[in-house]
Short mmCIF file of C-alpha atoms in Angstrom, two decimals:
data_model
loop_
_atom_site.label_atom_id
_atom_site.label_comp_id
_atom_site.label_asym_id
_atom_site.label_seq_id
_atom_site.Cartn_x
_atom_site.Cartn_y
_atom_site.Cartn_z
CA MET A 1 -24.86 -66.03 -57.86
CA ALA A 2 -21.94 -68.10 -56.61
CA LYS A 3 -21.17 -68.01 -52.81
CA GLN A 4 -18.97 -65.38 -51.27
CA VAL A 5 -15.34 -65.83 -52.02
CA TYR A 6 -13.00 -64.88 -49.16
CA PHE A 7 -9.35 -63.59 -49.14
CA GLU A 8 -8.15 -66.86 -47.48
CA ASP A 9 -9.59 -68.89 -50.30
CA VAL A 10 -7.61 -67.20 -53.04
CA ASN A 11 -3.95 -67.72 -53.96
CA ILE A 12 -1.57 -66.65 -56.67
CA GLY A 13 -2.47 -68.68 -59.77
CA SER A 14 -6.17 -69.15 -58.63
CA GLU A 15 -8.48 -69.07 -61.61
CA ILE A 16 -11.49 -66.80 -61.74
CA PRO A 17 -14.57 -68.73 -63.01
CA THR A 18 -14.90 -68.37 -66.85
CA LEU A 19 -17.81 -66.26 -68.08
CA VAL A 20 -19.03 -67.13 -71.45
CA LYS A 21 -20.80 -64.47 -73.61
CA HIS A 22 -22.42 -64.62 -77.04
CA PRO A 23 -23.06 -61.02 -78.25
CA THR A 24 -25.50 -60.66 -81.11
CA PRO A 25 -26.13 -57.74 -83.41
CA ARG A 26 -29.28 -57.04 -81.21
CA GLN A 27 -26.95 -56.79 -78.09
CA LEU A 28 -24.58 -54.35 -79.81
CA VAL A 29 -27.54 -52.19 -80.69
CA LYS A 30 -28.74 -52.28 -77.07
CA TRP A 31 -25.13 -51.42 -75.94
CA ALA A 32 -25.18 -48.50 -78.48
CA GLY A 33 -28.37 -47.18 -76.94
CA ALA A 34 -27.39 -47.65 -73.34
CA SER A 35 -23.86 -46.41 -73.61
CA GLY A 36 -24.44 -43.62 -76.26
CA ASP A 37 -21.78 -45.06 -78.50
CA TYR A 38 -23.41 -44.97 -81.96
CA TYR A 39 -20.32 -45.49 -84.04
CA GLU A 40 -21.45 -47.35 -87.11
CA ILE A 41 -18.70 -49.95 -87.24
CA HIS A 42 -20.74 -51.80 -84.58
CA TYR A 43 -23.99 -52.25 -86.58
CA ASP A 44 -23.51 -51.08 -90.21
CA LYS A 45 -21.67 -53.80 -92.14
CA ASP A 46 -20.95 -51.56 -95.28
CA PHE A 47 -19.63 -48.80 -93.03
CA ALA A 48 -17.36 -51.24 -91.23
CA LEU A 49 -16.00 -52.73 -94.46
CA ASN A 50 -15.31 -49.21 -95.78
CA ASN A 51 -13.25 -48.68 -92.63
CA LYS A 52 -10.88 -51.63 -93.46
CA LEU A 53 -12.64 -53.89 -90.91
CA PRO A 54 -13.73 -57.46 -91.62
CA GLY A 55 -17.38 -56.57 -90.77
CA THR A 56 -19.17 -55.29 -87.78
CA ILE A 57 -17.19 -55.67 -84.49
CA VAL A 58 -18.07 -55.75 -80.80
CA HIS A 59 -17.53 -52.43 -78.88
CA GLY A 60 -14.33 -52.37 -76.91
CA TRP A 61 -16.32 -51.11 -73.96
CA LEU A 62 -18.60 -54.20 -74.16
CA HIS A 63 -15.48 -56.53 -74.01
CA LEU A 64 -14.61 -54.60 -70.81
CA SER A 65 -18.21 -54.80 -69.45
CA PHE A 66 -18.12 -58.56 -69.77
CA LEU A 67 -14.85 -58.62 -67.90
CA GLY A 68 -16.43 -56.45 -65.28
CA GLN A 69 -19.35 -58.88 -65.12
CA MET A 70 -16.92 -61.79 -64.56
CA MET A 71 -15.11 -59.88 -61.72
CA THR A 72 -18.18 -58.71 -59.97
CA ASP A 73 -19.78 -62.16 -60.13
CA TRP A 74 -16.62 -63.56 -58.62
CA ILE A 75 -16.01 -61.03 -55.76
CA GLY A 76 -19.67 -61.14 -54.64
CA GLU A 77 -21.58 -58.74 -52.55
CA LYS A 78 -18.76 -58.19 -50.06
CA GLY A 79 -15.94 -57.71 -52.58
CA THR A 80 -15.02 -54.30 -54.07
CA LEU A 81 -13.75 -53.58 -57.51
CA VAL A 82 -10.79 -51.09 -57.27
CA LYS A 83 -9.46 -51.16 -60.87
CA LEU A 84 -10.65 -52.67 -64.16
CA GLY A 85 -8.87 -52.07 -67.51
CA ALA A 86 -8.13 -53.81 -70.79
CA SER A 87 -6.59 -53.21 -74.22
CA TYR A 88 -8.45 -54.15 -77.49
CA ARG A 89 -5.81 -55.90 -79.44
CA GLY A 90 -7.97 -58.11 -81.54
CA MET A 91 -11.43 -57.78 -82.87
CA LEU A 92 -14.42 -59.71 -81.61
CA ARG A 93 -17.25 -60.43 -84.03
CA PRO A 94 -20.97 -60.74 -83.13
CA HIS A 95 -22.48 -64.32 -83.18
CA GLU A 96 -19.20 -65.83 -81.67
CA ASP A 97 -18.77 -67.25 -78.24
CA LEU A 98 -16.43 -65.09 -76.18
CA PHE A 99 -14.63 -66.49 -73.08
CA CYS A 100 -13.85 -64.16 -70.14
CA LYS A 101 -10.98 -65.52 -68.06
CA GLY A 102 -8.71 -64.45 -65.24
CA LYS A 103 -5.96 -65.57 -62.99
CA VAL A 104 -4.75 -64.19 -59.65
CA THR A 105 -1.24 -62.59 -59.89
CA LYS A 106 -0.92 -60.81 -56.52
CA LYS A 107 -2.31 -60.91 -53.02
CA TYR A 108 -1.46 -58.50 -50.27
CA THR A 109 -2.88 -56.48 -47.35
CA ALA A 110 -2.56 -52.67 -47.16
CA ALA A 111 -4.18 -50.25 -44.82
CA GLY A 112 -6.40 -52.98 -43.40
CA LYS A 113 -7.71 -53.97 -46.81
CA ASN A 114 -7.23 -57.38 -48.56
CA TYR A 115 -6.20 -56.78 -52.13
CA ILE A 116 -6.14 -59.25 -55.03
CA GLU A 117 -4.74 -58.42 -58.48
CA ALA A 118 -5.57 -60.43 -61.48
CA GLU A 119 -4.68 -60.77 -65.05
CA ILE A 120 -7.84 -60.92 -67.05
CA TRP A 121 -8.69 -61.40 -70.73
CA VAL A 122 -11.27 -62.19 -73.29
CA GLU A 123 -10.57 -65.11 -75.69
CA ASN A 124 -12.15 -65.54 -79.13
CA PRO A 125 -13.31 -69.03 -80.34
CA SER A 126 -9.81 -69.77 -81.64
CA GLY A 127 -8.37 -69.31 -78.13
CA GLU A 128 -6.63 -66.04 -78.94
CA LYS A 129 -6.48 -63.34 -76.20
CA THR A 130 -8.04 -60.52 -78.04
CA THR A 131 -8.53 -58.39 -74.83
CA PRO A 132 -5.69 -58.52 -72.28
CA GLY A 133 -6.40 -56.57 -69.11
CA ALA A 134 -5.94 -56.33 -65.33
CA ALA A 135 -8.14 -55.92 -62.41
CA THR A 136 -7.62 -55.11 -58.65
CA VAL A 137 -10.24 -56.05 -56.04
CA THR A 138 -10.57 -56.18 -52.33
CA LEU A 139 -12.17 -59.26 -50.70
CA PRO A 140 -13.55 -59.88 -47.18
CA ALA A 141 -11.60 -61.96 -44.68
CA ARG A 142 -13.12 -64.91 -42.84
CA LYS A 143 -11.81 -63.50 -39.47
CA MET B 1 -13.38 -26.52 -85.48
CA ALA B 2 -10.19 -28.44 -85.60
CA GLU B 3 -7.51 -27.57 -83.20
CA SER B 4 -3.78 -28.02 -83.03
CA LYS B 5 -1.97 -30.53 -80.96
CA GLU B 6 -0.61 -27.72 -78.77
CA THR B 7 -4.00 -26.23 -78.00
CA LEU B 8 -5.55 -29.64 -77.37
CA LEU B 9 -3.11 -31.09 -74.98
CA ASN B 10 -4.20 -30.56 -71.36
CA LYS B 11 -7.07 -28.40 -72.39
CA GLU B 12 -10.00 -28.89 -69.81
CA PHE B 13 -13.17 -30.42 -71.30
CA GLY B 14 -16.42 -30.19 -69.38
CA PRO B 15 -17.94 -30.16 -66.86
CA VAL B 16 -20.92 -32.15 -68.03
CA VAL B 17 -23.45 -33.18 -65.44
CA TYR B 18 -25.62 -36.32 -65.55
CA ASP B 19 -28.44 -37.63 -63.39
CA VAL B 20 -28.03 -41.33 -63.03
CA GLU B 21 -31.64 -42.38 -63.52
CA LYS B 22 -32.98 -45.83 -62.52
CA TRP B 23 -34.16 -46.76 -66.10
CA TRP B 24 -30.78 -45.81 -67.58
CA ALA B 25 -28.87 -48.09 -65.17
CA LYS B 26 -31.35 -50.86 -65.88
CA LYS B 27 -30.90 -50.54 -69.63
CA PHE B 28 -27.22 -50.43 -69.20
CA ALA B 29 -27.13 -53.70 -67.21
CA GLU B 30 -29.55 -55.30 -69.65
CA ALA B 31 -27.22 -54.32 -72.61
CA ILE B 32 -24.41 -56.18 -70.94
CA ASP B 33 -26.81 -59.01 -70.20
CA ASP B 34 -25.63 -58.89 -66.61
CA PRO B 35 -28.46 -60.05 -64.19
CA ASN B 36 -26.53 -59.22 -60.92
CA PRO B 37 -29.13 -57.72 -58.47
CA ALA B 38 -26.49 -55.37 -57.27
CA TRP B 39 -27.25 -53.20 -60.32
CA GLN B 40 -30.68 -52.31 -58.85
CA LYS B 41 -28.73 -49.93 -56.46
CA VAL B 42 -25.38 -49.07 -57.96
CA THR B 43 -24.21 -49.01 -61.60
CA PRO B 44 -22.15 -51.71 -63.40
CA PRO B 45 -18.38 -51.04 -63.50
CA THR B 46 -18.26 -49.77 -66.98
CA PHE B 47 -21.15 -47.21 -66.54
CA PRO B 48 -18.70 -44.20 -66.69
CA THR B 49 -18.47 -44.79 -70.42
CA ALA B 50 -22.13 -43.70 -70.79
CA LEU B 51 -21.34 -40.36 -69.09
CA ILE B 52 -20.03 -38.97 -72.29
CA LEU B 53 -17.88 -35.82 -72.47
CA ASP B 54 -19.14 -34.89 -75.94
CA ASP B 55 -16.66 -31.99 -76.63
CA LEU B 56 -13.65 -34.15 -75.80
CA ASP B 57 -15.03 -36.89 -78.15
CA LYS B 58 -15.58 -34.30 -80.94
CA ALA B 59 -12.08 -32.86 -80.45
CA ILE B 60 -10.61 -36.30 -80.82
CA HIS B 61 -12.77 -37.19 -83.71
CA SER B 62 -12.13 -33.97 -85.71
CA TYR B 63 -8.36 -33.82 -85.09
CA GLY B 64 -6.03 -34.39 -88.21
CA SER B 65 -6.93 -35.91 -91.53
CA TYR B 66 -7.54 -39.41 -90.43
CA THR B 67 -10.67 -41.20 -91.70
CA ALA B 68 -11.38 -43.69 -88.94
CA GLY B 69 -10.99 -44.44 -85.34
CA LEU B 70 -10.93 -47.28 -82.80
CA ASN B 71 -10.95 -47.65 -79.11
CA GLY B 72 -7.53 -49.01 -78.09
CA GLY B 73 -8.18 -49.58 -74.46
CA ASN B 74 -9.77 -48.25 -71.22
CA GLU B 75 -8.60 -48.32 -67.56
CA LEU B 76 -10.98 -47.50 -64.78
CA GLU B 77 -10.16 -46.85 -61.15
CA TYR B 78 -12.93 -46.70 -58.52
CA PHE B 79 -13.04 -44.75 -55.23
CA LYS B 80 -16.89 -44.84 -54.50
CA PRO B 81 -19.74 -46.65 -56.16
CA ILE B 82 -21.84 -44.67 -58.68
CA ARG B 83 -25.34 -45.07 -57.14
CA ILE B 84 -28.61 -44.84 -58.82
CA GLY B 85 -30.00 -41.32 -58.06
CA ASP B 86 -26.49 -39.78 -58.01
CA THR B 87 -25.61 -36.65 -59.94
CA ILE B 88 -22.21 -37.10 -61.62
CA THR B 89 -20.00 -34.35 -63.08
CA VAL B 90 -17.48 -35.41 -65.70
CA THR B 91 -14.40 -33.51 -66.70
CA GLY B 92 -11.48 -34.61 -68.85
CA LYS B 93 -8.40 -33.74 -70.83
CA ILE B 94 -6.03 -35.14 -73.39
CA VAL B 95 -2.73 -36.03 -71.78
CA ASN B 96 -0.80 -37.54 -74.73
CA MET B 97 -0.83 -37.63 -78.54
CA LYS B 98 1.74 -39.55 -80.57
CA GLU B 99 1.96 -41.02 -84.06
CA ARG B 100 3.22 -44.60 -84.79
CA SER B 101 3.01 -46.99 -87.68
CA GLY B 102 0.88 -50.11 -87.33
CA LYS B 103 -1.15 -52.64 -89.31
CA LEU B 104 -3.58 -49.99 -90.27
CA GLY B 105 -0.87 -47.59 -91.67
CA THR B 106 0.10 -44.42 -89.72
CA MET B 107 -1.89 -44.25 -86.53
CA LEU B 108 -2.28 -41.52 -84.04
CA ILE B 109 -2.56 -42.68 -80.34
CA ILE B 110 -4.47 -40.26 -78.17
CA ILE B 111 -4.52 -40.79 -74.36
CA SER B 112 -7.33 -39.03 -72.49
CA GLU B 113 -8.15 -38.90 -68.76
CA LEU B 114 -11.60 -38.38 -67.32
CA SER B 115 -12.74 -37.69 -63.77
CA TYR B 116 -16.18 -38.44 -62.28
CA THR B 117 -17.37 -36.60 -59.15
CA ASN B 118 -20.69 -37.15 -57.27
CA GLN B 119 -23.07 -34.49 -55.84
CA LYS B 120 -21.17 -34.62 -52.63
CA GLY B 121 -18.08 -33.50 -54.34
CA GLU B 122 -16.53 -36.88 -53.99
CA LEU B 123 -14.26 -38.17 -56.68
CA VAL B 124 -15.96 -41.62 -57.58
CA ALA B 125 -14.02 -42.79 -60.57
CA LYS B 126 -11.18 -41.97 -63.01
CA CYS B 127 -10.86 -43.33 -66.45
CA ARG B 128 -7.83 -43.46 -68.90
CA ASN B 129 -8.76 -43.98 -72.50
CA THR B 130 -6.53 -44.89 -75.54
CA SER B 131 -8.09 -43.79 -78.77
CA ILE B 132 -6.61 -44.85 -82.17
CA LYS B 133 -7.04 -42.75 -85.28
CA TYR B 134 -5.95 -44.12 -88.67
#
């Protein structure tokens, strides 16, 4: 775990440390079991091809889970996740490196809490943003 | 049984009640491959997706003559952590349905909203889902 990040350390444009993931078919099966999403497009290649897909694809919720991992790693024990969301615009395929990234877009204090808003996304190996999203967190202050 | 758009919109689905058991939260974090020790006490941010509202999913699945579906997006808002040992009640409804043409032909976009409440009656999270049928 990285050391605790504080509100004062973060500015508009600050980058959130990149998280690299490499989902395998095994991971997609584990996700299916843990989440209860047994839709066959995620582990049955013939089924996926018959549904006009290029092959099996990574669950949208797993893209979002990776972004959630990136955010909770970054905000640390004393940070709180307030909002997390993403749209699945492009497909991610198993066996590829995925890059979770983010950049701070807003910083403000309201009702005694220190809020940070960030643009977040997942990139495929070609550098395309398949999964644009947004997150809101609160961070502790140094004083 | 398939329903019409009019009867589906704003119909209340649930409640479904889940016990957030330790092994389940552990398997969930392992599936993400997220080793954060925080997940020994609270659940990872996307855990609400595992608290399935089956009747709502089936209603979306069986609506219309589309052959396939995709998840278009999900937005979560958190009010309290979902802790291991909590009992969570899930309810939900479809708030919007509209057709549009896209790269997969005519698509139906369904927006649903789910609420998650703990055993103390506290709203812990809300989720807005975009389902695509084609």
